[in-house]
Protein backbone atom coordinates (compact mmCIF):
# COMPACT_ATOMS: atom_id res chain seq x y z
CA UNK A 1 0.00 0.00 0.00
CA UNK A 2 1.08 3.53 -0.70
CA UNK A 3 1.88 5.76 2.27
CA UNK A 4 3.07 9.35 2.53
CA UNK A 5 4.52 10.84 5.71
CA UNK A 6 5.04 14.50 6.48
CA UNK A 7 6.69 14.77 9.89
CA UNK A 8 6.56 18.56 10.24
CA UNK A 9 3.08 19.72 11.30
CA UNK A 10 4.09 23.39 11.21
CA UNK A 11 6.98 25.43 9.90
CA UNK A 12 7.71 29.13 9.85
CA UNK A 13 10.18 31.19 7.83
CA UNK A 14 11.09 34.83 7.50
CA UNK A 15 10.21 36.59 4.30
CA UNK A 16 12.98 36.25 1.66
CA UNK A 17 14.52 33.27 3.46
CA UNK A 18 14.64 29.64 2.31
CA UNK A 19 12.66 26.80 3.85
CA UNK A 20 12.58 23.05 3.24
CA UNK A 21 9.54 20.85 3.83
CA UNK A 22 10.13 17.12 4.31
CA UNK A 23 8.25 14.16 2.90
CA UNK A 24 8.90 10.43 2.85
CA UNK A 25 6.83 7.84 1.07
CA UNK A 26 6.49 4.16 0.45
CA UNK A 27 5.42 2.30 -2.67
CA UNK A 28 6.19 -1.03 -4.27
CA UNK A 29 5.88 0.37 -7.79
CA UNK A 30 8.68 1.62 -10.04
CA UNK A 31 6.45 3.87 -12.13
CA UNK A 32 4.95 6.63 -9.98
CA UNK A 33 4.68 10.37 -9.58
CA UNK A 34 5.24 12.68 -6.65
CA UNK A 35 3.62 16.05 -6.09
CA UNK A 36 3.55 19.01 -3.81
CA UNK A 37 0.22 20.80 -3.56
CA UNK A 38 -0.43 24.09 -1.82
CA UNK A 39 -3.73 24.83 -0.09
CA UNK A 40 -4.13 28.44 1.05
CA UNK A 41 -7.04 29.49 3.29
CA UNK A 42 -9.19 29.78 0.17
CA UNK A 43 -9.01 25.92 0.19
CA UNK A 44 -8.11 25.70 -3.52
CA UNK A 45 -5.59 22.90 -4.06
CA UNK A 46 -2.83 24.26 -6.27
CA UNK A 47 -0.25 22.05 -7.93
CA UNK A 48 3.17 23.42 -7.01
CA UNK A 49 5.54 20.89 -8.52
CA UNK A 50 5.58 17.40 -10.01
CA UNK A 51 8.31 14.75 -10.17
CA UNK A 52 8.35 11.64 -12.32
CA UNK A 53 10.04 8.79 -10.48
CA UNK A 54 11.96 7.57 -13.52
CA UNK A 55 13.63 10.96 -13.95
CA UNK A 56 16.75 11.46 -11.88
CA UNK A 57 16.81 15.21 -12.39
CA UNK A 58 15.09 17.15 -9.64
CA UNK A 59 12.06 19.19 -10.75
CA UNK A 60 12.18 22.97 -10.49
CA UNK A 61 9.44 25.58 -10.86
CA UNK A 62 10.72 29.11 -10.34
CA UNK A 63 11.33 29.49 -6.57
CA UNK A 64 10.24 25.92 -5.85
CA UNK A 65 12.52 22.92 -6.22
CA UNK A 66 12.59 19.37 -4.92
CA UNK A 67 15.24 17.03 -3.62
CA UNK A 68 14.15 13.61 -4.86
CA UNK A 69 16.04 10.71 -3.32
CA UNK A 70 14.50 7.60 -4.84
CA UNK A 71 16.48 5.01 -2.90
CA UNK A 72 15.67 6.72 0.38
CA UNK A 73 12.07 7.37 -0.72
CA UNK A 74 12.41 10.99 0.22
CA UNK A 75 10.88 13.98 -1.57
CA UNK A 76 11.51 17.37 0.04
CA UNK A 77 10.34 20.76 -1.19
CA UNK A 78 12.60 23.81 -1.05
CA UNK A 79 11.05 27.25 -1.26
CA UNK A 80 13.55 30.01 -1.97
CA UNK A 81 12.99 33.74 -1.40
CA UNK A 82 9.84 33.02 0.62
CA UNK A 83 6.95 35.40 0.11
CA UNK A 84 3.94 36.19 2.28
CA UNK A 85 1.75 34.58 -0.37
CA UNK A 86 3.48 31.27 0.23
CA UNK A 87 1.67 30.98 3.57
CA UNK A 88 -0.50 27.87 3.19
CA UNK A 89 -0.86 24.20 4.00
CA UNK A 90 1.47 22.11 1.85
CA UNK A 91 0.63 18.52 1.00
CA UNK A 92 3.01 15.93 -0.36
CA UNK A 93 1.25 13.34 -2.54
CA UNK A 94 2.08 10.10 -4.35
CA UNK A 95 0.35 8.64 -7.38
CA UNK A 96 1.03 5.30 -8.97
CA UNK A 97 0.39 5.58 -12.71
CA UNK A 98 -3.31 6.01 -13.40
CA UNK A 99 -4.18 5.53 -9.77
CA UNK A 100 -5.41 7.69 -6.95
CA UNK A 101 -3.45 10.36 -5.14
CA UNK A 102 -2.39 9.48 -1.62
CA UNK A 103 -1.70 12.52 0.51
CA UNK A 104 0.44 13.17 3.54
CA UNK A 105 -0.99 14.88 6.61
CA UNK A 106 0.25 18.28 5.49
CA UNK A 107 2.61 20.95 6.79
CA UNK A 108 1.37 24.42 7.69
CA UNK A 109 3.88 26.98 6.46
CA UNK A 110 3.79 30.51 7.85
CA UNK A 111 5.88 33.21 6.21
CA UNK A 112 6.60 36.08 8.57
CA UNK A 113 7.38 39.65 7.60
CA UNK B 1 -4.08 22.07 -17.23
CA UNK B 2 -7.88 22.44 -17.13
CA UNK B 3 -10.22 25.03 -15.63
CA UNK B 4 -12.50 23.36 -13.12
CA UNK B 5 -15.56 24.80 -11.42
CA UNK B 6 -17.70 23.40 -8.64
CA UNK B 7 -21.20 24.27 -7.51
CA UNK B 8 -22.16 25.12 -4.86
CA UNK B 9 -19.05 26.65 -3.31
CA UNK B 10 -20.56 26.15 0.13
CA UNK B 11 -23.80 25.04 1.72
CA UNK B 12 -25.38 24.51 5.10
CA UNK B 13 -27.77 21.56 5.21
CA UNK B 14 -30.02 19.84 7.70
CA UNK B 15 -29.33 16.27 8.75
CA UNK B 16 -31.23 13.65 6.79
CA UNK B 17 -31.23 15.67 3.57
CA UNK B 18 -29.10 15.21 0.44
CA UNK B 19 -26.87 17.58 -1.51
CA UNK B 20 -25.63 17.22 -5.07
CA UNK B 21 -22.29 18.81 -5.94
CA UNK B 22 -21.46 19.58 -9.55
CA UNK B 23 -18.03 19.57 -11.17
CA UNK B 24 -17.57 21.15 -14.61
CA UNK B 25 -14.36 21.10 -16.66
CA UNK B 26 -13.53 23.28 -19.66
CA UNK B 27 -11.85 20.40 -21.54
CA UNK B 28 -12.65 16.77 -22.14
CA UNK B 29 -11.02 14.55 -19.56
CA UNK B 30 -11.14 10.80 -19.17
CA UNK B 31 -10.59 10.51 -15.45
CA UNK B 32 -12.35 12.47 -12.73
CA UNK B 33 -11.96 11.96 -9.01
CA UNK B 34 -13.89 12.98 -5.91
CA UNK B 35 -12.09 13.63 -2.61
CA UNK B 36 -13.23 14.48 0.90
CA UNK B 37 -11.29 16.69 3.28
CA UNK B 38 -12.60 16.55 6.82
CA UNK B 39 -11.90 19.53 9.10
CA UNK B 40 -8.19 19.86 9.81
CA UNK B 41 -7.41 16.69 7.87
CA UNK B 42 -5.80 15.65 4.64
CA UNK B 43 -7.64 14.56 1.50
CA UNK B 44 -9.13 11.09 1.06
CA UNK B 45 -10.34 9.68 -2.25
CA UNK B 46 -14.02 8.81 -2.33
CA UNK B 47 -14.27 7.42 -5.85
CA UNK B 48 -12.96 7.53 -9.39
CA UNK B 49 -15.48 8.42 -12.10
CA UNK B 50 -14.77 7.52 -15.70
CA UNK B 51 -17.25 8.35 -18.43
CA UNK B 52 -19.27 5.39 -19.61
CA UNK B 53 -18.61 3.17 -16.63
CA UNK B 54 -19.70 2.83 -13.02
CA UNK B 55 -17.71 4.81 -10.48
CA UNK B 56 -15.10 2.90 -8.51
CA UNK B 57 -15.38 3.49 -4.76
CA UNK B 58 -12.63 3.36 -2.18
CA UNK B 59 -12.85 1.28 0.94
CA UNK B 60 -15.19 2.93 3.44
CA UNK B 61 -17.30 4.71 0.81
CA UNK B 62 -20.45 3.21 -0.68
CA UNK B 63 -22.61 4.08 -3.65
CA UNK B 64 -25.80 4.42 -1.61
CA UNK B 65 -24.22 7.18 0.47
CA UNK B 66 -22.20 8.88 -2.29
CA UNK B 67 -23.83 8.25 -5.67
CA UNK B 68 -21.83 9.66 -8.58
CA UNK B 69 -22.84 10.44 -12.13
CA UNK B 70 -20.53 11.01 -15.08
CA UNK B 71 -22.75 11.68 -18.09
CA UNK B 72 -20.02 13.07 -20.36
CA UNK B 73 -16.33 13.94 -20.55
CA UNK B 74 -16.69 17.42 -19.00
CA UNK B 75 -19.13 16.95 -16.12
CA UNK B 76 -19.70 14.90 -12.98
CA UNK B 77 -21.87 15.07 -9.88
CA UNK B 78 -21.40 13.74 -6.36
CA UNK B 79 -24.42 13.40 -4.08
CA UNK B 80 -24.03 13.22 -0.33
CA UNK B 81 -27.11 11.34 0.84
CA UNK B 82 -28.93 11.21 4.16
CA UNK B 83 -26.44 13.63 5.65
CA UNK B 84 -25.24 13.68 9.25
CA UNK B 85 -22.93 16.19 10.99
CA UNK B 86 -20.04 13.76 10.33
CA UNK B 87 -20.39 14.55 6.62
CA UNK B 88 -19.33 18.16 7.24
CA UNK B 89 -16.25 18.44 5.04
CA UNK B 90 -14.79 20.03 1.97
CA UNK B 91 -15.55 17.99 -1.13
CA UNK B 92 -13.19 18.41 -4.07
CA UNK B 93 -13.24 17.09 -7.59
CA UNK B 94 -10.06 16.62 -9.56
CA UNK B 95 -9.29 15.67 -13.14
CA UNK B 96 -6.48 14.15 -15.08
CA UNK B 97 -4.83 16.05 -17.91
CA UNK B 98 -7.05 16.68 -20.95
CA UNK B 99 -6.43 14.19 -23.72
CA UNK B 100 -4.84 11.59 -21.45
CA UNK B 101 -6.52 8.22 -21.13
CA UNK B 102 -4.73 7.55 -17.85
CA UNK B 103 -4.00 10.28 -15.32
CA UNK B 104 -0.40 11.10 -14.45
CA UNK B 105 -1.30 14.43 -12.83
CA UNK B 106 -4.42 15.73 -11.10
CA UNK B 107 -5.81 19.25 -11.03
CA UNK B 108 -8.36 20.27 -8.45
CA UNK B 109 -11.53 22.29 -8.45
CA UNK B 110 -12.10 25.00 -5.84
CA UNK B 111 -14.00 22.67 -3.51
CA UNK B 112 -17.43 22.70 -1.86
CA UNK B 113 -17.58 23.41 1.86
CA UNK B 114 -20.48 21.47 3.38
CA UNK B 115 -21.78 22.01 6.89
CA UNK B 116 -24.44 19.67 8.22
CA UNK B 117 -26.47 20.80 11.24
Coordinates of C-alpha atoms in Angstrom, one line a residue:
Chain A
X1 CA 0.0 0.0 0.0
X2 CA 1.1 3.5 -0.7
X3 CA 1.9 5.8 2.3
X4 CA 3.1 9.3 2.5
X5 CA 4.5 10.8 5.7
X6 CA 5.0 14.5 6.5
X7 CA 6.7 14.8 9.9
X8 CA 6.6 18.6 10.2
X9 CA 3.1 19.7 11.3
X10 CA 4.1 23.4 11.2
X11 CA 7.0 25.4 9.9
X12 CA 7.7 29.1 9.8
X13 CA 10.2 31.2 7.8
X14 CA 11.1 34.8 7.5
X15 CA 10.2 36.6 4.3
X16 CA 13.0 36.3 1.7
X17 CA 14.5 33.3 3.5
X18 CA 14.6 29.6 2.3
X19 CA 12.7 26.8 3.9
X20 CA 12.6 23.1 3.2
X21 CA 9.5 20.9 3.8
X22 CA 10.1 17.1 4.3
X23 CA 8.2 14.2 2.9
X24 CA 8.9 10.4 2.9
X25 CA 6.8 7.8 1.1
X26 CA 6.5 4.2 0.4
X27 CA 5.4 2.3 -2.7
X28 CA 6.2 -1.0 -4.3
X29 CA 5.9 0.4 -7.8
X30 CA 8.7 1.6 -10.0
X31 CA 6.4 3.9 -12.1
X32 CA 5.0 6.6 -10.0
X33 CA 4.7 10.4 -9.6
X34 CA 5.2 12.7 -6.6
X35 CA 3.6 16.0 -6.1
X36 CA 3.6 19.0 -3.8
X37 CA 0.2 20.8 -3.6
X38 CA -0.4 24.1 -1.8
X39 CA -3.7 24.8 -0.1
X40 CA -4.1 28.4 1.0
X41 CA -7.0 29.5 3.3
X42 CA -9.2 29.8 0.2
X43 CA -9.0 25.9 0.2
X44 CA -8.1 25.7 -3.5
X45 CA -5.6 22.9 -4.1
X46 CA -2.8 24.3 -6.3
X47 CA -0.2 22.0 -7.9
X48 CA 3.2 23.4 -7.0
X49 CA 5.5 20.9 -8.5
X50 CA 5.6 17.4 -10.0
X51 CA 8.3 14.8 -10.2
X52 CA 8.4 11.6 -12.3
X53 CA 10.0 8.8 -10.5
X54 CA 12.0 7.6 -13.5
X55 CA 13.6 11.0 -14.0
X56 CA 16.8 11.5 -11.9
X57 CA 16.8 15.2 -12.4
X58 CA 15.1 17.1 -9.6
X59 CA 12.1 19.2 -10.8
X60 CA 12.2 23.0 -10.5
X61 CA 9.4 25.6 -10.9
X62 CA 10.7 29.1 -10.3
X63 CA 11.3 29.5 -6.6
X64 CA 10.2 25.9 -5.9
X65 CA 12.5 22.9 -6.2
X66 CA 12.6 19.4 -4.9
X67 CA 15.2 17.0 -3.6
X68 CA 14.1 13.6 -4.9
X69 CA 16.0 10.7 -3.3
X70 CA 14.5 7.6 -4.8
X71 CA 16.5 5.0 -2.9
X72 CA 15.7 6.7 0.4
X73 CA 12.1 7.4 -0.7
X74 CA 12.4 11.0 0.2
X75 CA 10.9 14.0 -1.6
X76 CA 11.5 17.4 0.0
X77 CA 10.3 20.8 -1.2
X78 CA 12.6 23.8 -1.1
X79 CA 11.1 27.3 -1.3
X80 CA 13.6 30.0 -2.0
X81 CA 13.0 33.7 -1.4
X82 CA 9.8 33.0 0.6
X83 CA 6.9 35.4 0.1
X84 CA 3.9 36.2 2.3
X85 CA 1.7 34.6 -0.4
X86 CA 3.5 31.3 0.2
X87 CA 1.7 31.0 3.6
X88 CA -0.5 27.9 3.2
X89 CA -0.9 24.2 4.0
X90 CA 1.5 22.1 1.8
X91 CA 0.6 18.5 1.0
X92 CA 3.0 15.9 -0.4
X93 CA 1.3 13.3 -2.5
X94 CA 2.1 10.1 -4.3
X95 CA 0.4 8.6 -7.4
X96 CA 1.0 5.3 -9.0
X97 CA 0.4 5.6 -12.7
X98 CA -3.3 6.0 -13.4
X99 CA -4.2 5.5 -9.8
X100 CA -5.4 7.7 -7.0
X101 CA -3.5 10.4 -5.1
X102 CA -2.4 9.5 -1.6
X103 CA -1.7 12.5 0.5
X104 CA 0.4 13.2 3.5
X105 CA -1.0 14.9 6.6
X106 CA 0.2 18.3 5.5
X107 CA 2.6 21.0 6.8
X108 CA 1.4 24.4 7.7
X109 CA 3.9 27.0 6.5
X110 CA 3.8 30.5 7.8
X111 CA 5.9 33.2 6.2
X112 CA 6.6 36.1 8.6
X113 CA 7.4 39.7 7.6
Chain B
X1 CA -4.1 22.1 -17.2
X2 CA -7.9 22.4 -17.1
X3 CA -10.2 25.0 -15.6
X4 CA -12.5 23.4 -13.1
X5 CA -15.6 24.8 -11.4
X6 CA -17.7 23.4 -8.6
X7 CA -21.2 24.3 -7.5
X8 CA -22.2 25.1 -4.9
X9 CA -19.1 26.7 -3.3
X10 CA -20.6 26.2 0.1
X11 CA -23.8 25.0 1.7
X12 CA -25.4 24.5 5.1
X13 CA -27.8 21.6 5.2
X14 CA -30.0 19.8 7.7
X15 CA -29.3 16.3 8.8
X16 CA -31.2 13.6 6.8
X17 CA -31.2 15.7 3.6
X18 CA -29.1 15.2 0.4
X19 CA -26.9 17.6 -1.5
X20 CA -25.6 17.2 -5.1
X21 CA -22.3 18.8 -5.9
X22 CA -21.5 19.6 -9.6
X23 CA -18.0 19.6 -11.2
X24 CA -17.6 21.2 -14.6
X25 CA -14.4 21.1 -16.7
X26 CA -13.5 23.3 -19.7
X27 CA -11.9 20.4 -21.5
X28 CA -12.7 16.8 -22.1
X29 CA -11.0 14.6 -19.6
X30 CA -11.1 10.8 -19.2
X31 CA -10.6 10.5 -15.4
X32 CA -12.4 12.5 -12.7
X33 CA -12.0 12.0 -9.0
X34 CA -13.9 13.0 -5.9
X35 CA -12.1 13.6 -2.6
X36 CA -13.2 14.5 0.9
X37 CA -11.3 16.7 3.3
X38 CA -12.6 16.5 6.8
X39 CA -11.9 19.5 9.1
X40 CA -8.2 19.9 9.8
X41 CA -7.4 16.7 7.9
X42 CA -5.8 15.7 4.6
X43 CA -7.6 14.6 1.5
X44 CA -9.1 11.1 1.1
X45 CA -10.3 9.7 -2.2
X46 CA -14.0 8.8 -2.3
X47 CA -14.3 7.4 -5.8
X48 CA -13.0 7.5 -9.4
X49 CA -15.5 8.4 -12.1
X50 CA -14.8 7.5 -15.7
X51 CA -17.3 8.4 -18.4
X52 CA -19.3 5.4 -19.6
X53 CA -18.6 3.2 -16.6
X54 CA -19.7 2.8 -13.0
X55 CA -17.7 4.8 -10.5
X56 CA -15.1 2.9 -8.5
X57 CA -15.4 3.5 -4.8
X58 CA -12.6 3.4 -2.2
X59 CA -12.9 1.3 0.9
X60 CA -15.2 2.9 3.4
X61 CA -17.3 4.7 0.8
X62 CA -20.5 3.2 -0.7
X63 CA -22.6 4.1 -3.7
X64 CA -25.8 4.4 -1.6
X65 CA -24.2 7.2 0.5
X66 CA -22.2 8.9 -2.3
X67 CA -23.8 8.3 -5.7
X68 CA -21.8 9.7 -8.6
X69 CA -22.8 10.4 -12.1
X70 CA -20.5 11.0 -15.1
X71 CA -22.8 11.7 -18.1
X72 CA -20.0 13.1 -20.4
X73 CA -16.3 13.9 -20.5
X74 CA -16.7 17.4 -19.0
X75 CA -19.1 17.0 -16.1
X76 CA -19.7 14.9 -13.0
X77 CA -21.9 15.1 -9.9
X78 CA -21.4 13.7 -6.4
X79 CA -24.4 13.4 -4.1
X80 CA -24.0 13.2 -0.3
X81 CA -27.1 11.3 0.8
X82 CA -28.9 11.2 4.2
X83 CA -26.4 13.6 5.6
X84 CA -25.2 13.7 9.2
X85 CA -22.9 16.2 11.0
X86 CA -20.0 13.8 10.3
X87 CA -20.4 14.6 6.6
X88 CA -19.3 18.2 7.2
X89 CA -16.3 18.4 5.0
X90 CA -14.8 20.0 2.0
X91 CA -15.6 18.0 -1.1
X92 CA -13.2 18.4 -4.1
X93 CA -13.2 17.1 -7.6
X94 CA -10.1 16.6 -9.6
X95 CA -9.3 15.7 -13.1
X96 CA -6.5 14.1 -15.1
X97 CA -4.8 16.1 -17.9
X98 CA -7.1 16.7 -21.0
X99 CA -6.4 14.2 -23.7
X100 CA -4.8 11.6 -21.4
X101 CA -6.5 8.2 -21.1
X102 CA -4.7 7.6 -17.9
X103 CA -4.0 10.3 -15.3
X104 CA -0.4 11.1 -14.4
X105 CA -1.3 14.4 -12.8
X106 CA -4.4 15.7 -11.1
X107 CA -5.8 19.2 -11.0
X108 CA -8.4 20.3 -8.5
X109 CA -11.5 22.3 -8.5
X110 CA -12.1 25.0 -5.8
X111 CA -14.0 22.7 -3.5
X112 CA -17.4 22.7 -1.9
X113 CA -17.6 23.4 1.9
X114 CA -20.5 21.5 3.4
X115 CA -21.8 22.0 6.9
X116 CA -24.4 19.7 8.2
X117 CA -26.5 20.8 11.2

